[in-house]
Amino acid sequence: MQSGSLPIVDRAVFIIFIILIAIPAIMPLGLPISISSNTVEVYRQIEGLKGGDIAMWITDFSVGTWGQVGPAEVAIYRHLFDLIRRKGIKVIIVTTYSVDGALNAERILREYIDTAGLKYGEDYVNLGWIPGYETTLAALAKDFQSIVKTDAYGNTIDKLPMLRGVRSISDIALIGFSTSTSPDPYPRQLGGYNKPLIINTLIATVPWTLPYYEKRLITGYIGAESDAAGYEKLTGMPGEGLRTLDAQSLSHIYGVVLIIVGNIWYFTRRREGGRR
Amino acid sequence: MSFLKRIEIPIILFAIGSLLPLIDYYTGNLSIQASELLSWIVILVTFSYLIGVVNLFRYHLNNIRRGRDIYYSILIIGSFLFYLAIAYLNKGVYDWIFSTLYTPLSVAISSFVGFYTYTVFLRGARLKSPTAVLLLAVTIVILLYNTPTIRALSPQLITVGDWIKNVPNTGAYRGILIGMGISMIVLFMRAIIGRERSYLGGG
Amino acid sequence: MIEALVTSIVILMAWSFLYRENIFYRIGEALLVGLALALSVKVGIDVLINRIYIPIVVKQQWLSPTLIAVALGLMMYTRFSKSLWWMSRWPIALLSGAGLGIAMKGAVMAQIVKQLDIGSLITRDVFTGVNNLILLVTAITSLAYFLYTFEHRGALAPIAKFGIYSMMICFGTTLGLFLMSNIGFAISLIPNVVKPPGLYVSIVAIILIIADNFLRKRK
């Protein structure tokens, strides 16, 4: 841990970054955006759910990555709950990785989703955190009832009508998950069942996801705030994703500028050092 | 009693734990036992989760006893006890603390990496070799490719970025994934025959 | 209003570390650790109540096999005992074995078999064939780099060298995305500190930093 101050250059880098992202927060620039094809693909898969279909969403991202994964997660939850009303789908929410995911899921349900008119246990259910991560994923796919005894609030399965017929992954029409770590366990345990498997993750995890996506073990991915913004645009429910787009654009360009400036500085000093 | 301390017993337990799901998956036998094991794992993981908490608690109580970083440790223990009590006494306050204190604090501390990544770009991203040039060139292309404004203004960049992401990048990641998969099989074989004991804490 | 004020205060307490380590940051850090501990314990207790207390004590399923899992779970805590620590290896071994077995079950298909299928090199669309060839070459060369069993000499040397270049493309992509990933945290928090009431807290923070700087220079 640092005990002294940072060099003046580092402080300047931080201050410029803060100014760049503060400007759009105060005064939106309205820079143009494009919606990526992967976002459209995810939207179509979720929108394609039919009445009576059960969607299972596994919220496994940590609280610290809320800024990254949260906006898309909120947008997807809103879409799913909108489909409950429009088409009569059912939604299971569960967490397998750590307690953070369950807390994030509860927060989204509490602060972002309007559940008025929906029946808990019949339209949607929150199973909370079932510890075990990959073991839990394997059990959810193979033998749902053996691992799901109660929901997040202590209600047993017999009090949750929508879960009575759910025995394994074959009873679920679409599975999605959010993660801020490795995506490997999910396609390992849930892929290969011919079910749509969607991931919402950090942009840095996307390259890791692509080999699975290419083999259709993962069928769709959302991996950036720009994807979250695009998703909000597609669903017509604006949120944090759209609000932060301008800041993202400026900060990415800033990163490129720093690489170029850093190398110019390095080569200039090297040449000066050579002259001496 | 000394028989119970032998290393072979945990190795056998490891083998049983690893083979049950595999036998169930590949042959369909022992399905009930494998399902029962999976439900046991949920309980074991919860217990192991709480070990970390116990450890941290012990460390900070020790600090308070020895007068080392005392106020810091008192604050940790104090906030822990307070929040745990609130969790069972008042759910409204519990949720409020989670949304207003815990989440922004957690995200703010996670955000340090972003700040320091910029200084890495300024000080560390040097075009010193052909591999470094390739690395940084791809970094710049990917950064611009993922800039919402530049994507909207330059469709050609989308094509180039898509190609880099879907072809050479995916190919290399595939090689890494296959390597990881093979390593996992090797690790499994070594652990089953008792050559790999790191999971036992060097025992 | 109060929520926004408290949120901006904790964000600035954490970010004060970027200026220098200070008491505000340490308080924030201690709070985070304490709250995180409490959250883990609370949820852990809830899980144990639902999976152990209710089935065994409330529903009186005294002969449930879950009792073995409970016994194994409690054995984990013997690691804190100098004489009984060896007992903690049993549940850890079972847990590690089950984790590895389940990971292996999925890895063989998802990470090896499926990834070996590259696709045809001779396709109607030449571009697809070329892309499949590049996929094949980059996958094989990057895998060849990790063949530590053989020294990178002879035919293996250029293949492994090309593998390094393949992986540079991979790591370059990851580096760019890594930055994007991490700046997202700050971007999501900034509205809290530049709009009122957070703005007023930010002004106070800036004044404190200027004052601290001035006092240090005087010393």
XYZ file of C-alpha atoms in Angstrom:
698
model
C 0.000 0.000 0.000
C 1.395 3.455 -0.860
C 2.326 5.638 2.083
C 3.618 8.664 0.182
C 2.164 10.782 -2.602
C 1.998 9.834 -6.224
C 4.248 11.520 -8.774
C 2.753 14.655 -10.306
C 2.379 12.944 -13.713
C 0.199 10.187 -12.266
C -1.960 12.713 -10.431
C -2.374 14.669 -13.665
C -3.430 11.464 -15.464
C -6.070 10.781 -12.792
C -7.355 14.362 -12.738
C -7.697 14.506 -16.534
C -9.571 11.194 -16.481
C -11.966 12.440 -13.801
C -12.598 15.675 -15.720
C -13.216 13.759 -18.961
C -15.851 11.529 -17.404
C -17.361 14.312 -15.302
C -18.146 16.545 -18.299
C -20.722 14.173 -19.880
C -22.218 13.483 -16.431
C -22.948 17.200 -15.999
C -23.673 18.015 -19.617
C -24.617 15.018 -21.843
C -22.879 15.333 -25.199
C -25.309 13.124 -27.082
C -22.563 11.411 -29.115
C -23.885 8.868 -31.665
C -24.011 5.171 -30.751
C -24.411 1.940 -32.680
C -25.968 -1.252 -31.381
C -23.695 -4.282 -31.726
C -24.894 -7.458 -33.448
C -24.316 -9.537 -30.315
C -26.672 -7.261 -28.366
C -29.373 -7.658 -31.013
C -28.872 -11.426 -30.898
C -29.363 -11.542 -27.116
C -32.432 -9.331 -27.382
C -33.973 -11.591 -30.033
C -33.360 -14.739 -28.007
C -35.024 -13.312 -24.910
C -37.835 -11.665 -26.879
C -38.424 -15.008 -28.618
C -39.646 -16.628 -25.394
C -43.242 -17.804 -25.564
C -46.051 -17.876 -23.009
C -45.456 -20.479 -20.304
C -41.716 -20.709 -21.022
C -39.452 -20.659 -18.007
C -36.324 -18.502 -18.138
C -33.613 -19.042 -15.539
C -31.288 -16.138 -14.884
C -28.177 -16.787 -12.771
C -26.926 -13.548 -11.208
C -23.329 -14.284 -10.260
C -21.517 -10.967 -10.610
C -19.826 -9.362 -7.637
C -20.891 -6.102 -6.012
C -17.607 -4.438 -6.984
C -18.412 -4.858 -10.687
C -21.873 -3.319 -10.422
C -20.826 -0.393 -12.607
C -19.788 -2.726 -15.407
C -22.280 -5.569 -15.332
C -25.121 -3.934 -13.420
C -26.628 -1.754 -16.183
C -27.047 -4.685 -18.591
C -28.311 -6.886 -15.775
C -30.969 -4.324 -14.886
C -31.944 -4.001 -18.553
C -32.277 -7.772 -18.916
C -34.295 -8.113 -15.718
C -36.621 -5.358 -16.919
C -37.011 -7.126 -20.248
C -37.763 -10.470 -18.578
C -40.321 -8.947 -16.222
C -41.874 -7.071 -19.105
C -42.235 -10.420 -20.880
C -43.940 -11.887 -17.800
C -46.620 -9.239 -18.262
C -46.789 -9.320 -22.078
C -46.411 -13.000 -22.811
C -46.819 -14.822 -19.510
C -43.319 -16.295 -19.251
C -41.957 -17.345 -15.886
C -38.620 -16.309 -14.425
C -36.319 -18.071 -11.972
C -33.546 -15.996 -10.418
C -30.702 -17.797 -8.682
C -27.115 -17.240 -7.565
C -24.435 -19.913 -7.425
C -21.054 -18.183 -7.121
C -21.081 -16.001 -4.041
C -23.426 -14.088 -1.805
C -22.752 -10.897 -3.821
C -24.866 -12.163 -6.696
C -27.860 -12.807 -4.447
C -27.547 -9.320 -2.959
C -27.312 -7.778 -6.430
C -30.384 -9.703 -7.543
C -32.344 -8.564 -4.514
C -31.236 -4.997 -5.072
C -32.386 -5.056 -8.700
C -35.750 -6.541 -7.748
C -36.179 -3.994 -4.998
C -35.006 -0.805 -6.737
C -35.469 -1.312 -10.475
C -38.324 -3.759 -11.098
C -42.012 -3.027 -10.705
C -43.593 -6.264 -9.551
C -47.067 -4.828 -8.978
C -49.679 -7.226 -10.273
C -47.234 -10.130 -10.527
C -47.554 -13.176 -8.284
C -44.439 -14.327 -6.530
C -44.119 -18.105 -6.807
C -46.318 -18.228 -9.900
C -44.751 -15.624 -12.211
C -41.280 -15.375 -10.792
C -39.199 -16.779 -8.000
C -35.916 -15.763 -6.379
C -33.998 -18.791 -5.143
C -31.215 -16.718 -3.576
C -27.724 -18.079 -3.191
C -27.260 -21.838 -3.524
C -23.572 -22.285 -2.632
C -21.443 -24.554 -4.722
C -20.828 -22.640 -7.955
C -20.066 -25.270 -10.590
C -21.484 -28.053 -8.424
C -24.727 -26.109 -8.130
C -24.793 -25.460 -11.876
C -24.330 -29.171 -12.529
C -27.135 -30.002 -10.109
C -29.495 -27.369 -11.563
C -28.998 -28.918 -14.994
C -29.280 -32.525 -13.934
C -31.583 -32.722 -10.918
C -33.167 -29.380 -10.077
C -35.298 -30.582 -7.171
C -32.348 -32.179 -5.349
C -30.556 -28.837 -5.003
C -33.486 -26.428 -4.714
C -35.156 -26.937 -1.365
C -36.272 -23.406 -0.552
C -36.234 -19.964 -2.129
C -34.329 -16.922 -0.870
C -37.071 -16.195 1.684
C -37.355 -19.678 3.188
C -40.463 -20.807 1.240
C -40.334 -24.502 0.405
C -40.865 -25.700 -3.161
C -44.409 -26.905 -2.568
C -45.361 -23.272 -1.888
C -43.893 -22.200 -5.263
C -46.255 -23.552 -7.946
C -44.088 -22.578 -10.896
C -41.252 -24.838 -9.693
C -43.307 -27.995 -9.265
C -42.770 -29.208 -12.818
C -39.119 -28.194 -13.066
C -36.949 -31.316 -12.869
C -33.933 -30.451 -14.983
C -32.601 -28.128 -17.644
C -34.930 -29.671 -20.196
C -37.836 -27.901 -18.454
C -36.182 -24.506 -18.880
C -36.496 -22.608 -22.143
C -33.652 -20.123 -21.737
C -30.717 -19.817 -19.362
C -28.733 -16.693 -18.823
C -25.999 -15.747 -16.403
C -23.982 -12.760 -15.334
C -20.456 -13.187 -14.103
C -17.440 -11.052 -13.266
C -15.012 -13.978 -13.297
C -14.345 -16.916 -15.573
C -17.199 -17.958 -17.880
C -15.856 -21.563 -18.142
C -18.140 -23.344 -15.598
C -21.362 -22.224 -17.280
C -20.927 -23.661 -20.774
C -19.232 -26.674 -19.152
C -22.310 -27.501 -17.112
C -25.162 -25.800 -18.988
C -23.957 -25.799 -22.582
C -24.602 -28.600 -25.026
C -28.276 -29.046 -24.043
C -29.537 -27.175 -27.105
C -30.891 -24.381 -24.942
C -30.106 -20.690 -25.420
C -27.316 -19.788 -22.968
C -26.674 -16.062 -22.640
C -23.880 -14.354 -20.760
C -23.693 -10.843 -19.345
C -20.138 -10.160 -18.293
C -17.236 -7.738 -18.098
C -15.912 -6.602 -21.454
C -12.520 -8.059 -20.485
C -14.107 -11.531 -20.240
C -15.608 -11.404 -23.749
C -12.543 -12.824 -25.605
C -12.601 -15.755 -23.183
C -16.271 -16.273 -24.031
C -15.820 -16.208 -27.794
C -14.559 -19.801 -28.304
C -17.711 -21.047 -26.537
C -19.859 -18.611 -28.499
C -18.353 -19.816 -31.738
C -19.240 -23.392 -30.856
C -22.739 -22.289 -29.801
C -22.191 -23.532 -26.264
C -22.911 -19.914 -25.369
C -25.517 -18.514 -27.734
C -25.304 -14.809 -26.935
C -23.199 -12.355 -24.989
C -23.369 -8.843 -23.613
C -20.031 -7.492 -22.528
C -19.810 -3.757 -22.315
C -21.650 -0.701 -21.157
C -22.213 0.107 -24.822
C -23.945 -3.253 -25.144
C -26.011 -2.371 -22.077
C -26.901 0.964 -23.686
C -27.815 -0.782 -26.925
C -29.991 -3.246 -25.011
C -31.763 -0.409 -23.222
C -32.383 1.204 -26.587
C -33.825 -2.026 -28.009
C -36.134 -2.598 -25.056
C -37.138 1.068 -24.934
C -36.270 1.252 -21.233
C -33.374 3.734 -20.852
C -31.099 3.365 -17.876
C -27.531 3.722 -16.676
C -26.035 2.233 -19.818
C -27.248 5.027 -22.090
C -26.323 7.646 -19.500
C -22.662 6.612 -19.374
C -22.002 6.200 -23.105
C -20.486 9.630 -23.691
C -18.082 9.154 -20.788
C -17.051 5.773 -22.190
C -16.266 7.237 -25.600
C -14.080 9.963 -24.125
C -12.250 7.617 -21.767
C -11.450 5.073 -24.503
C -9.989 7.807 -26.693
C -8.026 9.027 -23.663
C -6.500 5.544 -23.294
C -5.344 5.579 -26.919
C -3.899 9.086 -26.512
C -1.943 7.998 -23.419
C -0.371 5.050 -25.281
C 0.713 7.373 -28.105
C 1.919 10.178 -25.810
C 3.767 7.685 -23.592
C 5.656 6.276 -26.567
C 6.475 9.729 -27.986
C 7.820 10.703 -24.543
C 9.837 7.454 -24.330
C 11.414 7.747 -27.784
C 12.175 11.464 -27.298
C 13.976 10.762 -24.021
C 15.819 7.828 -25.548
C 17.030 9.991 -28.424
C 18.109 12.724 -26.012
C 19.902 10.169 -23.887
C 21.654 8.829 -27.005
C 22.781 12.320 -28.017
C 24.339 12.918 -24.612
C -6.119 -43.110 15.871
C -2.857 -42.770 13.970
C -4.518 -44.716 11.135
C -7.052 -41.882 10.811
C -4.245 -39.366 10.366
C -2.875 -41.118 7.283
C -2.817 -39.141 4.065
C -4.465 -41.990 2.133
C -7.887 -41.321 3.685
C -8.323 -37.795 2.277
C -6.917 -39.000 -1.060
C -9.569 -41.742 -1.146
C -12.245 -39.164 -0.255
C -10.938 -36.958 -3.068
C -11.168 -39.870 -5.484
C -14.734 -40.722 -4.396
C -15.779 -37.064 -4.704
C -14.327 -36.732 -8.194
C -15.336 -40.127 -9.598
C -18.993 -40.118 -8.525
C -20.077 -37.278 -10.849
C -17.962 -38.717 -13.677
C -19.420 -42.217 -13.322
C -22.923 -40.715 -13.201
C -22.264 -38.592 -16.293
C -20.642 -41.243 -18.455
C -22.550 -44.372 -17.402
C -25.760 -43.156 -15.746
C -25.017 -45.339 -12.694
C -24.795 -44.055 -9.097
C -27.075 -41.186 -10.058
C -28.753 -40.946 -6.644
C -25.427 -40.969 -4.843
C -24.042 -38.268 -7.162
C -27.116 -36.075 -6.539
C -26.753 -36.564 -2.785
C -23.086 -35.587 -3.024
C -24.029 -32.402 -4.873
C -26.410 -31.400 -2.098
C -23.690 -32.116 0.503
C -21.302 -29.842 -1.398
C -23.689 -26.913 -0.921
C -23.417 -27.355 2.848
C -19.645 -27.882 2.783
C -19.122 -24.752 0.679
C -21.130 -22.706 3.180
C -19.003 -24.006 6.051
C -15.810 -23.258 4.109
C -17.081 -19.762 3.345
C -17.473 -19.100 7.048
C -13.906 -20.311 7.771
C -12.551 -17.245 6.002
C -14.754 -15.088 8.190
C -13.594 -16.857 11.360
C -9.965 -16.411 10.306
C -10.378 -12.700 9.686
C -12.215 -12.297 12.964
C -9.418 -14.054 14.849
C -6.792 -11.882 13.164
C -8.468 -8.616 14.113
C -9.279 -9.732 17.669
C -5.589 -10.601 18.011
C -4.679 -7.127 16.751
C -6.917 -5.523 19.375
C -5.393 -7.691 22.108
C -1.859 -6.759 21.051
C -2.667 -3.076 20.471
C -1.598 -3.275 16.816
C -3.683 -1.202 14.340
C -6.214 -1.189 17.139
C -8.714 1.429 15.872
C -8.820 -0.106 12.417
C -9.555 -3.554 13.837
C -12.134 -2.151 16.294
C -13.912 -0.460 13.389
C -13.962 -3.699 11.407
C -15.294 -5.790 14.294
C -17.709 -3.032 15.296
C -19.167 -2.567 11.804
C -19.377 -6.351 11.413
C -21.367 -6.814 14.631
C -23.567 -3.812 13.947
C -24.448 -4.860 10.401
C -25.022 -8.481 11.398
C -27.403 -7.375 14.142
C -29.211 -4.984 11.786
C -29.606 -7.788 9.248
C -31.895 -9.621 11.663
C -33.495 -6.629 13.391
C -34.350 -4.203 10.599
C -34.329 -5.330 6.969
C -35.000 -1.794 5.713
C -31.816 -0.415 7.263
C -29.905 -3.522 6.151
C -30.938 -2.914 2.527
C -30.208 0.812 2.853
C -26.678 0.151 4.103
C -26.101 -2.320 1.270
C -27.222 0.114 -1.452
C -25.856 3.343 0.008
C -22.665 2.308 1.800
C -21.468 -1.125 0.756
C -22.060 -1.045 -2.998
C -20.556 2.400 -3.776
C -17.616 1.725 -1.445
C -16.980 -1.628 -3.115
C -17.206 -0.160 -6.606
C -15.026 2.833 -5.666
C -12.250 0.589 -4.386
C -12.554 -1.650 -7.472
C -12.222 1.482 -9.629
C -8.565 1.987 -8.596
C -7.516 -0.537 -11.204
C -8.965 1.683 -13.942
C -6.994 4.693 -12.761
C -3.752 2.731 -12.502
C -4.329 1.128 -15.909
C -4.035 4.601 -17.413
C -0.664 5.124 -15.747
C 0.401 1.712 -17.065
C -0.564 2.870 -20.551
C 1.452 6.054 -20.130
C 4.535 4.543 -18.531
C 4.555 0.888 -19.483
C 3.109 0.531 -22.971
C 6.379 0.766 -24.925
C 7.023 -0.178 -28.547
C 10.239 -1.996 -27.665
C 9.893 -5.143 -29.773
C 7.801 -6.574 -32.647
C 5.570 -8.436 -30.175
C 5.015 -5.217 -28.210
C 4.123 -3.369 -31.429
C 1.590 -6.064 -32.318
C 0.172 -6.068 -28.779
C -0.266 -2.290 -28.647
C -1.576 -2.014 -32.199
C -4.307 -4.526 -31.393
C -5.003 -2.759 -28.087
C -5.513 0.555 -29.886
C -7.744 -0.993 -32.559
C -9.859 -2.757 -29.926
C -10.161 0.399 -27.800
C -11.357 2.411 -30.786
C -13.569 -0.468 -31.985
C -15.362 -0.459 -28.647
C -15.740 3.333 -28.528
C -19.462 3.870 -29.181
C -18.935 7.136 -31.070
C -16.169 5.842 -33.315
C -18.185 2.699 -34.073
C -21.064 4.846 -35.187
C -18.835 7.054 -37.360
C -16.591 4.366 -38.880
C -18.245 1.126 -40.030
C -14.909 -0.088 -41.492
C -13.466 -0.165 -37.994
C -16.333 -2.431 -36.937
C -15.369 -4.891 -39.695
C -11.676 -4.877 -38.704
C -12.464 -5.085 -34.979
C -14.965 -7.907 -35.514
C -12.388 -9.825 -37.538
C -9.638 -9.417 -34.929
C -12.041 -10.416 -32.152
C -13.613 -13.406 -33.951
C -10.685 -14.874 -35.854
C -7.086 -14.550 -34.580
C -8.120 -13.698 -31.024
C -10.598 -16.580 -30.819
C -8.083 -18.964 -32.383
C -5.416 -18.142 -29.808
C -7.936 -18.368 -26.964
C -8.979 -21.759 -28.284
C -5.424 -22.989 -28.000
C -5.297 -21.680 -24.428
C -8.664 -23.307 -23.575
C -7.580 -26.675 -25.000
C -4.373 -26.392 -22.983
C -6.426 -25.629 -19.850
C -8.686 -28.615 -20.505
C -5.734 -30.972 -20.961
C -4.074 -29.551 -17.836
C -7.257 -30.251 -15.889
C -7.202 -33.901 -16.992
C -3.532 -34.181 -16.045
C -4.221 -32.562 -12.665
C -7.109 -34.969 -12.128
C -4.943 -38.016 -12.900
C -2.166 -36.786 -10.640
C -4.570 -36.067 -7.780
C -6.336 -39.446 -8.098
C -3.076 -41.375 -7.792
C -1.948 -39.171 -4.912
C 0.915 -37.368 -6.670
C -0.837 -33.980 -6.357
C -1.586 -33.009 -2.772
C -1.661 -29.234 -2.850
C -5.392 -29.234 -2.007
C -4.454 -30.800 1.346
C -2.384 -27.776 2.282
C 0.938 -29.473 1.651
C 0.071 -32.392 3.943
C -31.013 13.381 -0.488
C -29.345 11.684 2.490
C -28.619 8.577 0.405
C -26.928 10.699 -2.282
C -24.893 12.548 0.344
C -23.752 9.368 2.091
C -22.940 7.693 -1.244
C -20.808 10.634 -2.375
C -19.003 10.742 0.986
C -18.028 7.049 0.859
C -16.947 7.312 -2.788
C -14.686 10.268 -2.016
C -13.361 8.531 1.095
C -12.261 5.626 -1.103
C -10.924 7.826 -3.898
C -8.878 9.903 -1.448
C -6.366 7.043 -1.691
C -5.524 8.257 -5.196
C -4.191 11.448 -3.627
C -2.379 9.741 -0.758
C -3.106 7.171 1.920
C -5.069 8.853 4.678
C -7.410 8.235 7.554
C -10.569 8.701 5.466
C -9.511 5.918 3.133
C -8.622 3.615 6.029
C -12.015 4.218 7.637
C -13.736 3.415 4.342
C -11.646 0.296 3.887
C -12.375 -0.904 7.428
C -16.097 -0.290 6.925
C -16.048 -2.283 3.702
C -14.299 -5.246 5.314
C -16.672 -5.226 8.294
C -19.794 -4.978 6.126
C -18.556 -7.672 3.733
C -17.876 -10.002 6.670
C -21.338 -9.403 8.076
C -22.981 -10.036 4.701
C -21.118 -13.331 4.275
C -22.028 -14.508 7.769
C -25.668 -13.487 7.415
C -26.183 -15.276 4.122
C -24.172 -18.278 5.303
C -26.365 -18.582 8.390
C -29.503 -18.346 6.235
C -28.276 -21.163 3.988
C -27.456 -23.363 6.960
C -30.867 -22.673 8.527
C -32.654 -23.592 5.302
C -30.593 -26.681 4.566
C -29.824 -28.048 8.018
C -31.944 -26.596 10.802
C -35.307 -26.735 9.028
C -35.045 -30.246 7.534
C -33.313 -31.880 10.510
C -34.614 -30.052 13.586
C -37.946 -28.567 12.475
C -39.019 -31.412 10.187
C -37.275 -33.938 12.496
C -35.528 -35.849 9.734
C -32.964 -37.123 12.249
C -31.635 -39.905 10.020
C -31.033 -37.676 7.039
C -27.694 -38.238 5.195
C -27.313 -34.447 5.471
C -26.008 -35.084 9.000
C -22.853 -36.556 7.457
C -22.384 -33.333 5.487
C -22.895 -31.341 8.704
C -20.306 -33.458 10.508
C -17.854 -32.989 7.650
C -18.547 -29.250 7.609
C -17.872 -28.947 11.325
C -14.661 -30.966 10.872
C -13.373 -28.107 8.720
C -13.020 -25.990 11.831
C -10.572 -28.436 13.395
C -7.942 -26.699 11.260
C -7.677 -24.189 14.105
C -6.659 -26.964 16.523
C -3.004 -28.025 16.825
C -3.886 -31.659 17.612
C -6.943 -32.206 15.415
C -6.030 -30.220 12.284
C -5.662 -33.430 10.237
C -9.441 -33.951 10.423
C -10.005 -30.792 8.352
C -8.362 -32.492 5.367
C -11.281 -34.903 4.933
C -14.023 -32.428 4.026
C -11.568 -30.327 2.018
C -10.529 -33.414 0.044
C -14.163 -34.330 -0.642
C -14.958 -30.741 -1.667
C -11.902 -30.457 -3.934
C -12.589 -33.848 -5.485
C -16.212 -33.063 -6.222
C -15.260 -29.668 -7.661
C -12.611 -31.157 -9.938
C -14.831 -34.068 -10.975
C -17.678 -31.766 -11.936
C -15.340 -29.400 -13.785
C -13.782 -32.341 -15.648
C -17.202 -33.630 -16.622
C -17.940 -30.467 -18.552
C -14.385 -29.583 -19.585
C -13.788 -32.587 -21.799
C -16.660 -31.688 -24.108
C -16.730 -27.880 -23.848
C -13.020 -27.102 -23.590
C -11.424 -29.862 -25.643
C -13.706 -31.784 -28.007
C -15.788 -28.831 -29.201
C -12.747 -26.572 -29.529
C -10.974 -29.115 -31.756
C -13.671 -28.666 -34.381
C -12.327 -25.832 -36.502
C -14.591 -26.052 -39.528
C -13.878 -26.734 -43.170
C -10.983 -25.007 -44.928
C -12.643 -25.486 -48.310
C -15.835 -23.491 -48.365
C -17.956 -21.830 -50.993
C -17.027 -18.469 -49.553
C -13.209 -18.127 -49.754
C -13.173 -15.628 -46.911
C -14.706 -18.183 -44.500
C -12.147 -20.793 -45.545
C -9.277 -18.364 -44.982
C -10.694 -17.378 -41.579
C -10.970 -21.052 -40.587
C -7.353 -21.536 -41.653
C -6.249 -18.584 -39.504
C -8.297 -20.003 -36.590
C -6.570 -23.368 -37.036
C -3.081 -21.886 -37.291
C -3.455 -19.541 -34.307
C -4.992 -22.320 -32.152
C -2.267 -24.853 -32.981
C 0.625 -22.411 -32.648
C -0.562 -20.985 -29.323
C -1.053 -24.541 -28.012
C 2.421 -25.484 -29.299
C 3.970 -22.675 -27.266
C 2.782 -24.408 -24.062
C 4.424 -27.761 -24.951
C 7.043 -27.569 -22.226
C 7.735 -31.310 -22.509
C 9.831 -30.615 -25.608
C 12.459 -27.939 -26.030
C 11.462 -25.287 -28.563
C 14.008 -26.349 -31.187
C 13.916 -27.514 -34.783
C 10.451 -27.539 -36.310
C 8.802 -26.613 -33.010
C 10.744 -23.342 -32.679
C 9.062 -21.337 -35.482
C 5.662 -22.820 -34.593
C 6.020 -21.763 -30.970
C 7.345 -18.371 -32.059
C 4.280 -17.844 -34.244
C 2.254 -18.919 -31.249
C 3.684 -15.975 -29.321
C 2.448 -13.610 -32.022
C -0.991 -15.261 -31.967
C -1.150 -14.784 -28.254
C -0.044 -11.146 -28.561
C -3.180 -10.527 -30.620
C -5.142 -12.293 -27.903
C -3.470 -10.352 -25.092
C -3.733 -7.066 -26.961
C -7.477 -7.603 -27.235
C -7.630 -8.493 -23.561
C -5.540 -5.447 -22.552
C -7.820 -3.062 -24.396
C -10.905 -4.694 -22.954
C -9.292 -4.794 -19.506
C -9.005 -1.007 -19.536
C -12.585 -0.641 -20.699
C -13.714 -2.997 -17.980
C -12.000 -1.106 -15.212
C -12.838 2.446 -16.184
C -16.484 1.483 -16.117
C -16.412 1.516 -12.302
C -15.344 5.149 -12.118
C -17.753 6.142 -14.884
C -20.689 4.651 -12.998
C -19.763 6.525 -9.802
C -18.897 9.969 -11.172
C -22.490 11.308 -11.385
C -22.700 10.881 -7.608
C -19.825 13.301 -7.028
C -20.391 15.942 -9.697
C -24.082 16.577 -9.153
C -25.586 18.078 -5.997
C -25.484 17.169 -3.159
C -22.350 15.123 -3.982
C -20.880 18.170 -5.684
C -20.716 20.021 -2.350
C -18.864 17.098 -0.767
C -16.446 17.119 -3.725
C -15.806 20.849 -3.209
C -15.002 20.196 0.464
C -12.686 17.343 -0.581
C -10.853 19.568 -3.085
C -10.407 22.275 -0.436
C -8.991 19.677 1.977
C -6.541 18.411 -0.660
C -5.371 21.947 -1.493
C -4.952 22.740 2.207
C -3.034 19.503 2.801
C -0.748 20.220 -0.151
C -0.104 23.759 1.064
C 0.679 22.598 4.617
C 3.046 19.871 3.403
C 4.934 22.304 1.182
C 5.293 24.685 4.111
C 6.773 21.870 6.250
